[in-house]
Coordinates of C-alpha atoms in Angstrom, one line a residue:
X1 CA 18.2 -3.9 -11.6
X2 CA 19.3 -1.2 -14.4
X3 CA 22.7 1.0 -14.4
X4 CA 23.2 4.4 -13.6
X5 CA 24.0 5.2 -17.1
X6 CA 20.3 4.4 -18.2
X7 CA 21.1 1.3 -20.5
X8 CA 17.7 -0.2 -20.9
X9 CA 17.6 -3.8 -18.4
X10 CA 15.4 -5.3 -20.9
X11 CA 17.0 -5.0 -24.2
X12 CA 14.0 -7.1 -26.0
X13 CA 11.2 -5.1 -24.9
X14 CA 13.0 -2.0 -24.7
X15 CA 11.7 -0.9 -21.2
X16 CA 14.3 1.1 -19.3
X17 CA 13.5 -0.1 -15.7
X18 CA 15.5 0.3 -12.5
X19 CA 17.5 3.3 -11.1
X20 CA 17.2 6.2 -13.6
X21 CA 18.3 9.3 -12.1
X22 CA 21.5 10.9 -12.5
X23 CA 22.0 12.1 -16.0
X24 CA 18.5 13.4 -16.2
X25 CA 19.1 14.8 -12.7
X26 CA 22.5 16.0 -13.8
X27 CA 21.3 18.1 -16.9
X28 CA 18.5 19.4 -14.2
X29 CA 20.6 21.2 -12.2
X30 CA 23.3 22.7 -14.7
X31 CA 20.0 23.9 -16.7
X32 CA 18.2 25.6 -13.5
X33 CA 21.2 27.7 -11.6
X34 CA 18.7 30.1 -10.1
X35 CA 17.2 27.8 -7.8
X36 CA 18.6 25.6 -5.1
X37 CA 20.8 22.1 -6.3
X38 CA 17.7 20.2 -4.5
X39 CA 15.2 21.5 -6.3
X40 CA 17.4 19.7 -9.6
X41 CA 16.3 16.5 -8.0
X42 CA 13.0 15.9 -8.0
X43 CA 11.8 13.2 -10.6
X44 CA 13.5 11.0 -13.1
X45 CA 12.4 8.0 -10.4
X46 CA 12.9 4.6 -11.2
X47 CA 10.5 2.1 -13.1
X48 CA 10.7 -1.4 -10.9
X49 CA 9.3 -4.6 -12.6
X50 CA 7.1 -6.5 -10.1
X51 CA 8.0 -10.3 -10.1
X52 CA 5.6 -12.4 -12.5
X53 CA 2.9 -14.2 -10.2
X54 CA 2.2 -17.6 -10.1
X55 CA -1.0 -17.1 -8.8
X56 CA -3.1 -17.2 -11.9
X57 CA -3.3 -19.5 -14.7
X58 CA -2.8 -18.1 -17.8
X59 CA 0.8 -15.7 -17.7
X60 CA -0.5 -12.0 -16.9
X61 CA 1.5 -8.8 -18.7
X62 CA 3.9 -6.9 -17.1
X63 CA 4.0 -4.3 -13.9
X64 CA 5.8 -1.8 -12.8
X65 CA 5.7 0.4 -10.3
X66 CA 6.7 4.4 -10.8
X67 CA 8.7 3.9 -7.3
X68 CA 8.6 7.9 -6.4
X69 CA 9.8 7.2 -3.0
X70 CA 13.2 8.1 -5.1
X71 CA 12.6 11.7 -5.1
X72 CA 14.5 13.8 -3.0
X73 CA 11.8 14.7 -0.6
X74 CA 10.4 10.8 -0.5
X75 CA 7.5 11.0 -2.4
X76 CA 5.3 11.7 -5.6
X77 CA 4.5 15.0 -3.7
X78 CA 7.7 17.0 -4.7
X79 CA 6.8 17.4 -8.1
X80 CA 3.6 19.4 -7.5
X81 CA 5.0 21.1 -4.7
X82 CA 8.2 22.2 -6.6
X83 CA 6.2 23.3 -9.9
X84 CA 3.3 25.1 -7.3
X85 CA 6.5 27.0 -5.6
X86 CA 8.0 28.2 -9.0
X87 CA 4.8 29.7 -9.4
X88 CA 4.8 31.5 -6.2
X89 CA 8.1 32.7 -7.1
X90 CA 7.2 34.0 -10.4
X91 CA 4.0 35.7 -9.1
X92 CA 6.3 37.7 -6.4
X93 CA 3.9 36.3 -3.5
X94 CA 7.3 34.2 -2.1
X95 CA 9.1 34.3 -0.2
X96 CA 7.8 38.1 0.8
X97 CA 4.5 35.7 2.2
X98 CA 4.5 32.0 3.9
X99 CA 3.6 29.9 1.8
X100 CA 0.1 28.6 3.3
X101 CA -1.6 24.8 2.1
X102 CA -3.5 22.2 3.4
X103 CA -2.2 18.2 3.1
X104 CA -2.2 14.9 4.7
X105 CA 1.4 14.9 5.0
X106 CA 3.7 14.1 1.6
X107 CA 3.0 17.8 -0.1
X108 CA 3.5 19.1 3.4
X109 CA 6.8 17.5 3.6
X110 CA 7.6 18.2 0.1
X111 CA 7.0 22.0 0.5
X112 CA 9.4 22.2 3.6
X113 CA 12.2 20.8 2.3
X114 CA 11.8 23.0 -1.3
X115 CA 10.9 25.7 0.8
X116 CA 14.2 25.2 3.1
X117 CA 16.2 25.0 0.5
X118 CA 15.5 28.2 -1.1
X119 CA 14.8 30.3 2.0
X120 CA 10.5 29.9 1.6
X121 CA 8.8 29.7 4.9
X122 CA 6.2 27.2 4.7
X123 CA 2.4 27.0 7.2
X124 CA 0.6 23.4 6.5
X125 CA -2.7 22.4 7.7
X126 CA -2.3 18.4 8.3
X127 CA -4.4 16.4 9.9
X128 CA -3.6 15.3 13.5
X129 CA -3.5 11.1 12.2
X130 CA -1.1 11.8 10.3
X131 CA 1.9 9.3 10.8
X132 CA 4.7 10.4 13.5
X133 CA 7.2 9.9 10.8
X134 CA 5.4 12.3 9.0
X135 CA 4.9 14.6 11.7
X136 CA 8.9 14.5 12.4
X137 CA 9.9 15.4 9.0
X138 CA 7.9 18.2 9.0
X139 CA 9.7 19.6 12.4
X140 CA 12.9 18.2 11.3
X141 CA 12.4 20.9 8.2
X142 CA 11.0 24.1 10.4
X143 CA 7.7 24.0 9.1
X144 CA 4.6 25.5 11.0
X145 CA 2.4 22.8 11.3
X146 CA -1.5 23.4 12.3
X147 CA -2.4 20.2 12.9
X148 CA -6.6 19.3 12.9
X149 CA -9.5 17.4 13.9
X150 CA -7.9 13.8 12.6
X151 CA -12.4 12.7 12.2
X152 CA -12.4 15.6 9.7
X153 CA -9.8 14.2 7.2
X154 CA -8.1 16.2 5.0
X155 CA -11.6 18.1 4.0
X156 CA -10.8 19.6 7.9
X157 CA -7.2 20.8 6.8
X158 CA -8.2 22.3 3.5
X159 CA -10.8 24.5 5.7
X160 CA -8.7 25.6 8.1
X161 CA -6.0 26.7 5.5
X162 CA -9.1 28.7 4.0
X163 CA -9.7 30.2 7.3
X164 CA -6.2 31.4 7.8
X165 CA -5.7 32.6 3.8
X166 CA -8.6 34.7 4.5
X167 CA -8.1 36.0 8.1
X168 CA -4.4 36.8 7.2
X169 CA -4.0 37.7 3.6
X170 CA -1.1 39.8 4.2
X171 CA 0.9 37.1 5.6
X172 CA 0.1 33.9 3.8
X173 CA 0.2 33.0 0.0
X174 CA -2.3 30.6 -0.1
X175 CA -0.9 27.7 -2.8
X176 CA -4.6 25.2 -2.7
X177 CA -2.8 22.2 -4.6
X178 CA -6.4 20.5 -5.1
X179 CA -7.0 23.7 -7.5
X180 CA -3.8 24.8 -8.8
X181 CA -3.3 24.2 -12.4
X182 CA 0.4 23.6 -11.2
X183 CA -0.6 20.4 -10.1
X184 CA -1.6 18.3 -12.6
X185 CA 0.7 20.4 -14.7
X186 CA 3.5 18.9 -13.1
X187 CA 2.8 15.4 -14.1
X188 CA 2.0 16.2 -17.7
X189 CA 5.6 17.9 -18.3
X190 CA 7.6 15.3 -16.0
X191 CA 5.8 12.0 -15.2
X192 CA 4.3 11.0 -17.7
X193 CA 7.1 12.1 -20.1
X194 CA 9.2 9.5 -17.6
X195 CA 6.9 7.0 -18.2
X196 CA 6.4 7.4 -22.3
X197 CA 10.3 7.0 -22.4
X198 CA 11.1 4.2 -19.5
X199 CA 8.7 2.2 -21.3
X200 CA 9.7 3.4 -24.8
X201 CA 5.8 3.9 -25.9
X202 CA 4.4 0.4 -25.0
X203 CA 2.4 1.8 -21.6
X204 CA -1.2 0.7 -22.3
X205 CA -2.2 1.1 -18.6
X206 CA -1.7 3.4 -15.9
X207 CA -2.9 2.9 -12.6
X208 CA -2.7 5.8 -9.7
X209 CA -4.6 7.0 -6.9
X210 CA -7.0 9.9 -6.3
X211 CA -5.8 12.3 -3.7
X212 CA -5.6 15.5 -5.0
X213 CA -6.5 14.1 -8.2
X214 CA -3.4 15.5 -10.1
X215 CA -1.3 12.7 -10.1
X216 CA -3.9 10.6 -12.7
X217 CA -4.9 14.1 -13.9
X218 CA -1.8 15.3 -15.9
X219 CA -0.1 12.2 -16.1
X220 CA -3.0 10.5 -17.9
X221 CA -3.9 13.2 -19.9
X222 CA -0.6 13.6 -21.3
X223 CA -0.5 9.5 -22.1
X224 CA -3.6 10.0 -23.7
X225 CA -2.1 12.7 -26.1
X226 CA 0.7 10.5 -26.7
X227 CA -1.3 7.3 -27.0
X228 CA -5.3 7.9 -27.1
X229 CA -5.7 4.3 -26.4
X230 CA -4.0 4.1 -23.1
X231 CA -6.3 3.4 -20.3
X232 CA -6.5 5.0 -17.1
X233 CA -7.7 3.5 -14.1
X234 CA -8.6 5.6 -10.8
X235 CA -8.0 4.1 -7.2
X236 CA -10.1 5.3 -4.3
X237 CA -10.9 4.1 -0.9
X238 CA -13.9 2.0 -0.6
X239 CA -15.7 4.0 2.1
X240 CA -15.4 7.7 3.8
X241 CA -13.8 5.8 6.8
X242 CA -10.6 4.4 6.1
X243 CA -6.8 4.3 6.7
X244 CA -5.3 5.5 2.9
X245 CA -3.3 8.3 3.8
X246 CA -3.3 10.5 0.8
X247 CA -6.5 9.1 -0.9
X248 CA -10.0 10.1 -0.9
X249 CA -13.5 8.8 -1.3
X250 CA -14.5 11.6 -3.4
X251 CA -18.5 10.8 -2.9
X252 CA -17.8 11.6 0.6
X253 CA -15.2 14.3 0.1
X254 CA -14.9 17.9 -1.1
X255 CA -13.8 17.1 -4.7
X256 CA -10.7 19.0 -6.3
X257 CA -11.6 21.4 -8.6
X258 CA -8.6 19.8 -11.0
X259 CA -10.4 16.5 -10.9
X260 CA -12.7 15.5 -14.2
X261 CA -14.2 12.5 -14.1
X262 CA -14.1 11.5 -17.7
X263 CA -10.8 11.2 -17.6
X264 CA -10.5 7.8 -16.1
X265 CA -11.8 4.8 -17.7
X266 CA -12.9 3.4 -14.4
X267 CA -12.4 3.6 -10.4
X268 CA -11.8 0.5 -8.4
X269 CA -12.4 0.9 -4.9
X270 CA -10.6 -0.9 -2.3
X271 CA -10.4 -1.7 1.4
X272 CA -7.9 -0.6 3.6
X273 CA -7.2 -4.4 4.7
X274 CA -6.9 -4.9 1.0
X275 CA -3.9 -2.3 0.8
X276 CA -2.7 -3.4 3.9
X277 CA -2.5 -7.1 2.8
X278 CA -0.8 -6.1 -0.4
X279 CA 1.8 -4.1 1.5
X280 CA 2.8 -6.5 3.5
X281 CA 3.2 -9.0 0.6
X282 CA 4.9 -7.1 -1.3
X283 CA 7.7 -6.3 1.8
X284 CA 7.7 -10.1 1.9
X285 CA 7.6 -11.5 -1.3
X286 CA 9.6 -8.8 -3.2
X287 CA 11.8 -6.7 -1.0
X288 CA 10.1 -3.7 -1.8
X289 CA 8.4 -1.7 0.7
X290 CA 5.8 0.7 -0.1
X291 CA 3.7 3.0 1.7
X292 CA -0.6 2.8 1.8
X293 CA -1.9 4.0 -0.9
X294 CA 0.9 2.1 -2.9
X295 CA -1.1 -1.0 -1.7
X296 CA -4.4 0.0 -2.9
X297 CA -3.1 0.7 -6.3
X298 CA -1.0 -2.5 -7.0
X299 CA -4.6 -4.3 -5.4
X300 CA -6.7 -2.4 -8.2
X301 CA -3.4 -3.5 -10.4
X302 CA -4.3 -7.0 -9.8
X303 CA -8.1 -6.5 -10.9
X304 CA -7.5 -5.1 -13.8
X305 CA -5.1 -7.9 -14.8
X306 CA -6.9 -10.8 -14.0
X307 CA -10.8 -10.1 -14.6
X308 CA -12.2 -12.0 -16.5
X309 CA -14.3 -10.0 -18.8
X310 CA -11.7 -7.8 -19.0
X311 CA -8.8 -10.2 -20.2
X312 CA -5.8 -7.8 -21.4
X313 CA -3.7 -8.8 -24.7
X314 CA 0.2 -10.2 -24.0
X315 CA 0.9 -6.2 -25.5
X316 CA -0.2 -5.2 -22.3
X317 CA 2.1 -3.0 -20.3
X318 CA 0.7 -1.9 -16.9
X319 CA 2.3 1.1 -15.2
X320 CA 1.3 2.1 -11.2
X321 CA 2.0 4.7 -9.4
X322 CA 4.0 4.2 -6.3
X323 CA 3.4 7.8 -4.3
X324 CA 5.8 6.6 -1.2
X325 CA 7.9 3.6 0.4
X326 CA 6.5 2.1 3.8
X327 CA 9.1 4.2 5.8
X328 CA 6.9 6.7 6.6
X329 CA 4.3 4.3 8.9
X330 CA 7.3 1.8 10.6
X331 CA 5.5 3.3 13.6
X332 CA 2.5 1.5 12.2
X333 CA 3.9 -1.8 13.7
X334 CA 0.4 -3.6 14.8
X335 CA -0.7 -2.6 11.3
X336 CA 2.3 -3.9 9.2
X337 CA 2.2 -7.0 11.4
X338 CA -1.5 -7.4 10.1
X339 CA -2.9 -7.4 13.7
X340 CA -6.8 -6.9 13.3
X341 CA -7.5 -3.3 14.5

């Protein structure tokens, strides 16, 4: 749905859904002629209505998911990773250092191919589990990849990037996304911007997932600015075990030091076979195809929506956070199939 040149789809509620990227991208690169023409690229993503259910019996208010598979770089990740390298770059540490971080595979991905593109040599700590697509992209873009225990999570990655930062100060820049103010900075100053004008104001919800927190972080802080009213809704895994790339069950986890947990209104927790069922419903019922974590987030979607004690008011507009598309786990095939594991 929508046009390239941003005419908004739904004229009545003045929510400017589907593709919205190249003027915004356009004026991003002629304003920014000191760094690479990819770096131009990152946000603007799409808004993408999800189809009504039929489900329920009273009509439910609208979803959409932020679908940031549309960033250059495939996911939510380049826009912490691009603000975190500027940084770098205005500190002097790059590209005279590697630039040194720990992730369970989208920020990896998204420093290598910023870091590519502007000549940054990039070291990630990533977890062994994490998907061969994954794994590919990050030797596709010449990235050293230090890959660890896969039963120590991403809490094993973040040590080992410690380790090396410390062992080998004069080689690496450390970046730490789950303490860089970068982070969540990045989603105050483009997402949620994105998301105040897509929906022209009328956002009441946001849903998003807690990784390195930043995503929800910024994004709803800077909704809350905009709108104090707007609630935010956190999305974590439902146990320390589980198969959420990206997400973590903070109880069990180190917790980021940008995380603060008055910011959200509430966390749902869900099971992986929750995400999983919703992924493969969505693949089927809608034609779009999202990755993991997606899953969890349009499942804690559905809570919110139809609760009972929580009933929402036809004003409602609910906005989710869709980090990646479900390209990066087609190697997943039992899993997408919904074979029991």
């Amino acid at each position: 749905m929508g046009e390239s040149g941003r005419r908004p789809d739904r004229e009545g509620s003045r929510v400017k859904a589907a593709v919205e990227g190249g003027r915004g991208r356009q004026k991003a690169v002629e304003g920014k002629p000191a760094e690479p023409v990819l770096w131009g690229l990152v946000g603007n993503t799409p808004l993408i209505p999800l189809p009504p259910s039929t489900a329920f019996a009273r009509p439910l208010p609208p979803v959409f998911l932020k679908a940031e598979w549309f960033n250059p770089g495939g996911s939510v990740k380049d826009r912490p990773a691009l603000f975190i390298l500027r940084d770098g770059l205005a500190r002097g540490e790059l590209p005279g250092k590697r630039l040194l971080d720990s992730s369970s595979g989208n920020t990896a991905i998204a420093y290598a191919m910023l870091g590519a593109a502007a000549g940054i040599g990039v070291t990630m700590c990533v977890p062994a589990n994490a998907s061969a697509e994954r794994k590919a992209l990050l030797g596709a873009y010449g990235a050293e990849v230090v890959f660890t225990d896969p039963l120590d999570g991403a809490d094993g990655a973040i040590r080992r990037a410690r380790q090396l930062a410390a062992a080998h100060p004069e080689r690496y820049w450390y970046a730490d996304q789950y303490n860089h103010p970068a982070n969540p900075r990045a989603h105050a100053l483009t997402t949620a911007e994105e998301i105040w004008r897509q929906t022209g104001g009328r956002v009441t919800h946001l849903v998003a997932g807690l990784g390195t927190t930043g995503t929800l972080m910024g994004t709803g802080r800077r909704l809350r600015e905009l709108n104090p009213a707007v609630e935010l809704i956190a999305v974590q895994p439902d146990g320390p075990f589980h198969g959420l790339e990206g997400l973590k069950h903070l109880a069990s986890a180190i917790v980021p030091g940008i995380y603060d947990p008055v910011v959200p209104r509430r966390t749902e927790f869900v099971t992986t076979d929750d995400a999983d069922a919703l992924v493969r419903r969505l693949a089927r019922k809608t034609g779009l195809f999202v990755g993991w974590s997606t899953g969890a987030a349009v499942a804690a979607s559905e809570r919110v929506l139809t609760a009972l004690d929580r009933l929402l008011p036809s004003t409602a507009l609910v906005v989710v956070i869709a980090p990646d598309s479900g390209d990066r786990y087609v190697s997943e095939q039992g899993r997408l199939a919904g074979e029991r594991r």
